[in-house]
mmCIF file with all atom_site columns, C-alpha atoms in Angstrom:
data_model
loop_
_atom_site.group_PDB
_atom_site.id
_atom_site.type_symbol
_atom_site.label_atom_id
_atom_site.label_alt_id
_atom_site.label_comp_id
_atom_site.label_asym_id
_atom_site.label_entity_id
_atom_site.label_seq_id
_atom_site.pdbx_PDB_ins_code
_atom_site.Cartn_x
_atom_site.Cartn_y
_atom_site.Cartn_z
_atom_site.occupancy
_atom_site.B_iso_or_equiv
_atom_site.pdbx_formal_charge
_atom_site.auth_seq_id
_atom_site.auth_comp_id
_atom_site.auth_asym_id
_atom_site.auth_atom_id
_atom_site.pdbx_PDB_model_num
ATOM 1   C CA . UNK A 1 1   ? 0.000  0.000   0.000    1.00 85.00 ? 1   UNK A CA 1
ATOM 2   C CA . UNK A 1 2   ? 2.514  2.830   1.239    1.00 88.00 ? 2   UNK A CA 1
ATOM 3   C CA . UNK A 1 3   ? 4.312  1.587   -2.069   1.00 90.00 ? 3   UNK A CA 1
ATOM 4   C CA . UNK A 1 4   ? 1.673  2.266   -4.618   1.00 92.00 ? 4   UNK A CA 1
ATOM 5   C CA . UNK A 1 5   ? 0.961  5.384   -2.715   1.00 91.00 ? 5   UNK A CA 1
ATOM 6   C CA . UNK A 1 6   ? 4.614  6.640   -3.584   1.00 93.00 ? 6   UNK A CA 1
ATOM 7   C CA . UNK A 1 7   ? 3.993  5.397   -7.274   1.00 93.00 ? 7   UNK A CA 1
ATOM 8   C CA . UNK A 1 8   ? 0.720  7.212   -7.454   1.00 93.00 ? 8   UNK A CA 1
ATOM 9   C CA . UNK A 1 9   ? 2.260  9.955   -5.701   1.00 93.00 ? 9   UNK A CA 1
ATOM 10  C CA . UNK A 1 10  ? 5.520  10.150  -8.138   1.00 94.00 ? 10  UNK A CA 1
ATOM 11  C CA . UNK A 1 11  ? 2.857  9.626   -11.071  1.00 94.00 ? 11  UNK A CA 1
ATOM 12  C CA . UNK A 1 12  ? 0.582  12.245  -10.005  1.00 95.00 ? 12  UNK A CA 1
ATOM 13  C CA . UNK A 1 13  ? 3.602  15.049  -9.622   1.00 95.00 ? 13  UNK A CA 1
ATOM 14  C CA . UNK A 1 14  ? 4.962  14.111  -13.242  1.00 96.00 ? 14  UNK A CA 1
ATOM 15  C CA . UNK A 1 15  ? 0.980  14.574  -14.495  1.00 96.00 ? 15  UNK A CA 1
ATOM 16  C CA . UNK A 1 16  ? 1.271  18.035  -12.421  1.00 96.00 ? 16  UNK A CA 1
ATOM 17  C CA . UNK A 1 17  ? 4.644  18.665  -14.273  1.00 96.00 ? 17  UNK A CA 1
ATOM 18  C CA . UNK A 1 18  ? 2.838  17.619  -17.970  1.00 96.00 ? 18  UNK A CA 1
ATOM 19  C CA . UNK A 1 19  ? 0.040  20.058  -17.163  1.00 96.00 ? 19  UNK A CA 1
ATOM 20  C CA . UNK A 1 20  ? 2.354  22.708  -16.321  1.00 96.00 ? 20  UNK A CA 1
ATOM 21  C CA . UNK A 1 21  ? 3.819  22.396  -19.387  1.00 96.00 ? 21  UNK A CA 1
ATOM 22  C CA . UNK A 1 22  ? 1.080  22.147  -21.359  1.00 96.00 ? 22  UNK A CA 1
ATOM 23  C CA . UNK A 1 23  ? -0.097 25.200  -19.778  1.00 96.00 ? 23  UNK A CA 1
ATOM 24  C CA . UNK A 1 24  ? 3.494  26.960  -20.712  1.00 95.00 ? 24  UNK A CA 1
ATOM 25  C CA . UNK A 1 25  ? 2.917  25.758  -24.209  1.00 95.00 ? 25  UNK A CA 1
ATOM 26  C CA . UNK A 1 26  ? -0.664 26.610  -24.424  1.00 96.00 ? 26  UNK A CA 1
ATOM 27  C CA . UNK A 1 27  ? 0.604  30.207  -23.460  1.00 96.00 ? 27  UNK A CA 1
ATOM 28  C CA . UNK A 1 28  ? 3.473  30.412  -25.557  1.00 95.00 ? 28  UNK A CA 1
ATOM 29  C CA . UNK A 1 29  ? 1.254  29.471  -28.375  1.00 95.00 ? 29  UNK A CA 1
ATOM 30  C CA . UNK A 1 30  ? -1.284 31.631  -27.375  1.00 94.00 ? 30  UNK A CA 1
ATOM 31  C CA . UNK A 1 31  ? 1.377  34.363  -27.289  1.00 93.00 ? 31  UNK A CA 1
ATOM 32  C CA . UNK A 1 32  ? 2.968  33.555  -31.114  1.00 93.00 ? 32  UNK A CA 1
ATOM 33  C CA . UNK A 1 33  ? -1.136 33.667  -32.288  1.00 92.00 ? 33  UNK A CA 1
ATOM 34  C CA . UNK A 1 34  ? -1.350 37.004  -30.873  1.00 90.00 ? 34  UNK A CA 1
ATOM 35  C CA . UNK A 1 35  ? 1.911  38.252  -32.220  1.00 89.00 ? 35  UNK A CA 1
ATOM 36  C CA . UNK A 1 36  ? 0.967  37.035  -35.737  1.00 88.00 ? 36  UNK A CA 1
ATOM 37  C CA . UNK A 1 37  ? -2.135 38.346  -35.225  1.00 87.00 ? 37  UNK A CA 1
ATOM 38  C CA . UNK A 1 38  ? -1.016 41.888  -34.584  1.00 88.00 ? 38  UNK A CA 1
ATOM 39  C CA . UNK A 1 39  ? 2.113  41.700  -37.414  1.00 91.00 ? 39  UNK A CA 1
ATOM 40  C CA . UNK A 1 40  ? -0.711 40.813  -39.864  1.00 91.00 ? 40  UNK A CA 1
ATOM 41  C CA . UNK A 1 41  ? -3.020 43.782  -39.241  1.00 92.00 ? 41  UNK A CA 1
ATOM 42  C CA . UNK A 1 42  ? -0.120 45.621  -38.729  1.00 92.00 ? 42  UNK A CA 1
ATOM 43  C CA . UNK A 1 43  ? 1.075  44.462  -42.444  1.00 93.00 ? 43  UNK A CA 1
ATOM 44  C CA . UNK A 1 44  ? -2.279 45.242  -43.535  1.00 94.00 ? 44  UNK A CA 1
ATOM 45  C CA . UNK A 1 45  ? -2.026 48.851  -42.199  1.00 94.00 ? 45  UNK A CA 1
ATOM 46  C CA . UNK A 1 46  ? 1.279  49.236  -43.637  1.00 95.00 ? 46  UNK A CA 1
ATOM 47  C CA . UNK A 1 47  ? -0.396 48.354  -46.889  1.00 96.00 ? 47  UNK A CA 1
ATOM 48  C CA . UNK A 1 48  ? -2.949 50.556  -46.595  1.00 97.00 ? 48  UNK A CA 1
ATOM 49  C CA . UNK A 1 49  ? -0.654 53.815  -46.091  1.00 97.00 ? 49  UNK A CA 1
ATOM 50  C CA . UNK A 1 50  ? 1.547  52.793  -49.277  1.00 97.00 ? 50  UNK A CA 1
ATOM 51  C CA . UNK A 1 51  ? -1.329 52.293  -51.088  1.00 97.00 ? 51  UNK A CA 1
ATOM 52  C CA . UNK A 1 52  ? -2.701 55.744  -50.316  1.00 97.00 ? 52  UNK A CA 1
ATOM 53  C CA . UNK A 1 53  ? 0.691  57.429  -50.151  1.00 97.00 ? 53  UNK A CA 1
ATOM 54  C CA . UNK A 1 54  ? 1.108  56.351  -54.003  1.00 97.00 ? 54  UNK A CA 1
ATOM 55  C CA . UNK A 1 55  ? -2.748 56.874  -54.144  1.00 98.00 ? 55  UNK A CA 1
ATOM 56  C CA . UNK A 1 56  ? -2.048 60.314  -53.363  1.00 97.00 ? 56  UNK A CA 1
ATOM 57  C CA . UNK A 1 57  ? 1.377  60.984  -55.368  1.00 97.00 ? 57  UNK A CA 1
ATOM 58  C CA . UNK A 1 58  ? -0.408 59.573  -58.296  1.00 97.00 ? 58  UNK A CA 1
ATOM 59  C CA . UNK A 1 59  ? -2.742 62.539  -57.778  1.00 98.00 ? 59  UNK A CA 1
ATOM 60  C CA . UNK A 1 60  ? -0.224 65.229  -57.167  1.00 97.00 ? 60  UNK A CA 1
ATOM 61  C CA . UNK A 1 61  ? 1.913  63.825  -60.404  1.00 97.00 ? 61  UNK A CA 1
ATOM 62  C CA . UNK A 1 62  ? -1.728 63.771  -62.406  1.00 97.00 ? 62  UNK A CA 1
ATOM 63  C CA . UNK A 1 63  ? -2.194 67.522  -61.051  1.00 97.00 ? 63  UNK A CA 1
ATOM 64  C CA . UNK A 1 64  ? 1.587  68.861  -62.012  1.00 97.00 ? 64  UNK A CA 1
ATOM 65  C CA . UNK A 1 65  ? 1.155  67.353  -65.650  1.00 97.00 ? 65  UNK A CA 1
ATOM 66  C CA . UNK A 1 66  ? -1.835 68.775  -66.098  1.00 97.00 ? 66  UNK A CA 1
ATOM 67  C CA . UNK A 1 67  ? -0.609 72.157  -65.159  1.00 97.00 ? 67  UNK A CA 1
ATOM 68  C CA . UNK A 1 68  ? 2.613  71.654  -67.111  1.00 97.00 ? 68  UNK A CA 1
ATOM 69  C CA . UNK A 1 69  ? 0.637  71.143  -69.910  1.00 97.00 ? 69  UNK A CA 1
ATOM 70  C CA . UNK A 1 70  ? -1.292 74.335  -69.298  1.00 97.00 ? 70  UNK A CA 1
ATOM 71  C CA . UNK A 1 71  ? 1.921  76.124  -68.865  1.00 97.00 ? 71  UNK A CA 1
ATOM 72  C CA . UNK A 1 72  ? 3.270  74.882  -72.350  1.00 97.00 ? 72  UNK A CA 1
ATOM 73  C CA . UNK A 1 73  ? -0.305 76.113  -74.050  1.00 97.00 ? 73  UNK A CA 1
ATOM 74  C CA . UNK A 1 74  ? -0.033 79.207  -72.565  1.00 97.00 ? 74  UNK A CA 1
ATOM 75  C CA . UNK A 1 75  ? 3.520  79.685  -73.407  1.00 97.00 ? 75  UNK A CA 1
ATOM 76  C CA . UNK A 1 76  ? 2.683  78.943  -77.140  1.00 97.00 ? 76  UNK A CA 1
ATOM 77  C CA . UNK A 1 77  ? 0.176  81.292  -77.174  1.00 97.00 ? 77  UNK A CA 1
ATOM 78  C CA . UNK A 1 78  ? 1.813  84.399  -75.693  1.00 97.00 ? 78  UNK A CA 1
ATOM 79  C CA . UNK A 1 79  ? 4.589  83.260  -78.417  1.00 97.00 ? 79  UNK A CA 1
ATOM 80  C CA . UNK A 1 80  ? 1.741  83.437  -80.920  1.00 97.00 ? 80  UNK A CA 1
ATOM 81  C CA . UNK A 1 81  ? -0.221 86.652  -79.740  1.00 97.00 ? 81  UNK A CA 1
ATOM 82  C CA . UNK A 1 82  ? 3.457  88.255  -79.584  1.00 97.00 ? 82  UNK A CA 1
ATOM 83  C CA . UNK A 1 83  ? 4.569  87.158  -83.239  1.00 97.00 ? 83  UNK A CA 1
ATOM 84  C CA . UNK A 1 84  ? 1.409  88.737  -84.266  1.00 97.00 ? 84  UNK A CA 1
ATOM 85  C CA . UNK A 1 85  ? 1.718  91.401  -82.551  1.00 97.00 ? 85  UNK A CA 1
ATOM 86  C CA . UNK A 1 86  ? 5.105  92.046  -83.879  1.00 97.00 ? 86  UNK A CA 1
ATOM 87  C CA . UNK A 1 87  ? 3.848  91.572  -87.490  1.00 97.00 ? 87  UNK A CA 1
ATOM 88  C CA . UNK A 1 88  ? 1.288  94.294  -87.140  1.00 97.00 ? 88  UNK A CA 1
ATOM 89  C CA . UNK A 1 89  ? 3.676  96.524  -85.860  1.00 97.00 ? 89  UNK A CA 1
ATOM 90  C CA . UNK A 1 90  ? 6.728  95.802  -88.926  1.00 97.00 ? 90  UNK A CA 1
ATOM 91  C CA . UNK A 1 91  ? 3.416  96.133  -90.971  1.00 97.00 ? 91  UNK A CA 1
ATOM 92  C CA . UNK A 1 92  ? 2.443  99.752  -89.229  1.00 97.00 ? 92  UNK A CA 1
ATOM 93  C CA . UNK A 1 93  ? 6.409  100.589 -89.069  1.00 97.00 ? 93  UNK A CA 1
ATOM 94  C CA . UNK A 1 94  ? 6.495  99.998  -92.766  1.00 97.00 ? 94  UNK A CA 1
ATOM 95  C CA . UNK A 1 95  ? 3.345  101.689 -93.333  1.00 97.00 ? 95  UNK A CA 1
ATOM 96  C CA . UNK A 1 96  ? 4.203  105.092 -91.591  1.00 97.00 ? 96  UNK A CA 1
ATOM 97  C CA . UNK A 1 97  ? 7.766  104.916 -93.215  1.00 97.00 ? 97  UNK A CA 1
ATOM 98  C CA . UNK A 1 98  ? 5.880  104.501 -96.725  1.00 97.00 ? 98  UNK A CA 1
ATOM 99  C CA . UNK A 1 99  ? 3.512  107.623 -95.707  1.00 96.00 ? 99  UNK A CA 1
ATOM 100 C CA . UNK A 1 100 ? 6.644  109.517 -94.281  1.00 97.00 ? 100 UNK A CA 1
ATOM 101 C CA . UNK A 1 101 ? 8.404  108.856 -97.916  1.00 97.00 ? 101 UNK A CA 1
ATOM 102 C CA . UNK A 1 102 ? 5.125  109.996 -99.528  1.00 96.00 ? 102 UNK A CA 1
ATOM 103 C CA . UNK A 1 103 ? 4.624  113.234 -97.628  1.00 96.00 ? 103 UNK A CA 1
ATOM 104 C CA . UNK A 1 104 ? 8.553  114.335 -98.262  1.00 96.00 ? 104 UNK A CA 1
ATOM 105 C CA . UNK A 1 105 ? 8.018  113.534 -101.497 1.00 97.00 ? 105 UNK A CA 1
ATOM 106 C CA . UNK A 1 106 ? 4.758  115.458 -101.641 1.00 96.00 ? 106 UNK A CA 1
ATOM 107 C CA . UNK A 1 107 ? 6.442  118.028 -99.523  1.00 96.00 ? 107 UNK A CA 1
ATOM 108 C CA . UNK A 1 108 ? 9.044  118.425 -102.284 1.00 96.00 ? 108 UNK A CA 1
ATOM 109 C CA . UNK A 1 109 ? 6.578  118.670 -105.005 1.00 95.00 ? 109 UNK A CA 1
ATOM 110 C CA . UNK A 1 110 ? 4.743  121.573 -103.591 1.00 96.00 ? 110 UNK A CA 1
ATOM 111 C CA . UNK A 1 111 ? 8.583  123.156 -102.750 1.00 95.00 ? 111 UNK A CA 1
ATOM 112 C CA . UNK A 1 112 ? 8.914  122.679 -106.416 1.00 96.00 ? 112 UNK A CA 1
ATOM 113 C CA . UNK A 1 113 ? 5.529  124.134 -107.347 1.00 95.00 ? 113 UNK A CA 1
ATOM 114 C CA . UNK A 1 114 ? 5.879  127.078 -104.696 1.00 96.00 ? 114 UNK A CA 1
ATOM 115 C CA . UNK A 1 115 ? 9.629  128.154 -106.222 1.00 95.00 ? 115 UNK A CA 1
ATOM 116 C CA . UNK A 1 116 ? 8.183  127.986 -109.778 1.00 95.00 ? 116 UNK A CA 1
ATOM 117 C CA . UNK A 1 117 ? 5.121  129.779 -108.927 1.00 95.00 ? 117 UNK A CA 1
ATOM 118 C CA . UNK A 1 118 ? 7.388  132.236 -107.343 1.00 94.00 ? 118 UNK A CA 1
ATOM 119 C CA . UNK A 1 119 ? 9.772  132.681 -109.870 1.00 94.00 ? 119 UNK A CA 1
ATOM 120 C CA . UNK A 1 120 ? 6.690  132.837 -112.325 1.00 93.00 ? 120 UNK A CA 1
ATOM 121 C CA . UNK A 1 121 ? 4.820  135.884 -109.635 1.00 93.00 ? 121 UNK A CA 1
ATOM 122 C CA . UNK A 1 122 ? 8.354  137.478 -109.874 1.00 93.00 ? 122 UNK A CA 1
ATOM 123 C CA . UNK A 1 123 ? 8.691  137.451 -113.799 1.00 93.00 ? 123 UNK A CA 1
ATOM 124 C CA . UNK A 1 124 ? 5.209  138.302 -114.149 1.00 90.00 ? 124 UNK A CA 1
ATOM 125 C CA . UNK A 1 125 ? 5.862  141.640 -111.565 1.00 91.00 ? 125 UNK A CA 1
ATOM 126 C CA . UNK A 1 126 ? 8.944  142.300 -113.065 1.00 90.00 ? 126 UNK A CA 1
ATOM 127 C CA . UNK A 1 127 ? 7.500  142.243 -116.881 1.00 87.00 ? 127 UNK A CA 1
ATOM 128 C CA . UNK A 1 128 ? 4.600  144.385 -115.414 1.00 79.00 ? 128 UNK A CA 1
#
């Protein structure tokens, strides 16, 4: 009797030691669930913010090609209002230079005209 009591007794301690341990290993595997638990949401999150960082750089890059765009249009056409612009005024330069030749020219003629005229008044009051 006092024997199988020790056996029992000896069994019953290693069963307490097996428990134990499976508690331990129940906890420890507890533990690792919970860690990958949080390093896969945490993954997830991580995803998340790239995906709406590039989300959002996508965006901005979208934005500063559109205005580049509206830059180079807008560059061409001050190139274009200012080549026209320059046209009309070699065309108005050329104009008022032709106008300026005319009038000296005109000018002249009427010199002309007065000086013969007034050699003509003088000729005329000299034969009178």
């Amino acid at each position: 009797p006092f024997r199988a009591f020790c056996e029992r007794l000896l069994l019953q301690n290693k069963i307490w030691a097996q428990q134990r341990e499976i508690k331990s290993l129940r906890k420890n595997l507890e533990s690792m669930k919970d860690a990958n638990s949080s390093n896969a949401f945490q993954a997830f999150c991580d995803r998340l913010v790239l995906s709406n960082n590039i989300w959002k750089q996508q965006k901005e890059i979208d934005l500063l090609m559109t205005e580049a765009e509206q830059l180079k249009r807008s560059r061409v056409m001050a190139v274009t209002r200012a080549a026209k612009q320059m046209v009309l005024d070699v065309r108005k330069e050329r104009l008022t230079e032709e106008f300026v030749k005319d009038l000296i020219v005109e000018a002249e003629e009427c010199k002309q005209a007065v000086i013969s005229l007034r050699s003509e008044h003088e000729r005329e009051v000299q034969e009178l």
